[in-house]
């Protein structure tokens, strides 16, 4: 069912490009880069910029079935798929056995986040707010249920007024679909030199201003210098190092090769989250900070003296400097996945030099697996062996 729905949405170009979650060819990298591109463009034009991060309370748990069916009817979906989902979501009941007897309640909402059809059905409903007509100075994007509004204006007064208008429009969509906003987790950040924070409200509740705000695991500060993000990631790395010390010491615990593997597959992967957004052109301060984060792990993995130079540790273990590793991954992601051309002083390779990955369904799901593509020979052999053993 989900495959057929996704095939229909993709083949009819019904998905919104500004939805980066649960969409093939989209990722955290595309979401954060689109956000930064809008912020930098507005700042380059001399605009005041406000970024509003919106948190919906239990979006998947509170998604109304009637909202799904309404959007499905409006999507010109084939009748067979439409009837299947209508049959699935209508007349659903939950029955519990209690000491007082059997209790039955109708289930009219809920779309489990880990289910097969949950992401596709949420994107179907979220497409409605993304497709609405927004003012030219308002940009909206989403990653699953994480929405962001970027508002730009010439004056502080216009910035506040346009932000409140955008909030009213988004709040109206939430009310129609019986979704609620968590005002405690919703916040905004300003990219202007304004000492006094403007009063931004949502249905009478004040929205807090933050200096760095966390978006999809990346801490974005109002100066876009990324030191705040590196510091936060460094704090997480220190906690991981302390946990690593509990399972291995200098001459006890797991072997060096296992410690090396843990660093490369756990620690480094955590630090390498979204490097295309913040490590494409690292500054000297960023390189120095990343080196200080990497050094304790190199000492722990190698078991060397604390006075050993960092460069020597990197050479002995075959681990490149952290800023070089992240810089390489940032360039690769920008060129290969984001298809962003980079200046010659960063790399000579360009997107057109690399083959583009194919996305989407090439054929209808019913034709994807043909009889000659499935072989039961191995399965029969193992089944007979298992049967003889028993």
PDB file of C-alpha atoms in Angstrom, residues 29 33 36 63 101 107 156 177 275 285 310 334 355 365 379 390:
ATOM      1  CA  UNK A  29      22.198  17.918   4.538  1.00  0.00           C
ATOM      2  CA  UNK A  33      21.786  23.801   3.402  1.00  0.00           C
ATOM      3  CA  UNK A  36      21.416  28.449   5.410  1.00  0.00           C
ATOM      4  CA  UNK A  63      -2.537  13.117  13.261  1.00  0.00           C
ATOM      5  CA  UNK A 101     -14.952  -5.614  31.869  1.00  0.00           C
ATOM      6  CA  UNK A 107      -9.550   5.229  17.136  1.00  0.00           C
ATOM      7  CA  UNK A 156      12.340  45.588  12.706  1.00  0.00           C
ATOM      8  CA  UNK A 177      -6.069  19.437  11.512  1.00  0.00           C
ATOM      9  CA  UNK A 275      29.740  18.841   7.834  1.00  0.00           C
ATOM     10  CA  UNK A 285      39.839  28.533  15.438  1.00  0.00           C
ATOM     11  CA  UNK A 310      49.098  15.173  18.240  1.00  0.00           C
ATOM     12  CA  UNK A 334      28.335  19.241  -1.388  1.00  0.00           C
ATOM     13  CA  UNK A 355      27.340  10.611 -12.027  1.00  0.00           C
ATOM     14  CA  UNK A 365       5.681  -1.572  -7.493  1.00  0.00           C
ATOM     15  CA  UNK A 379      15.461 -21.870   0.884  1.00  0.00           C
ATOM     16  CA  UNK A 390      14.435 -32.628  13.437  1.00  0.00           C
TER      17      UNK A 390
END
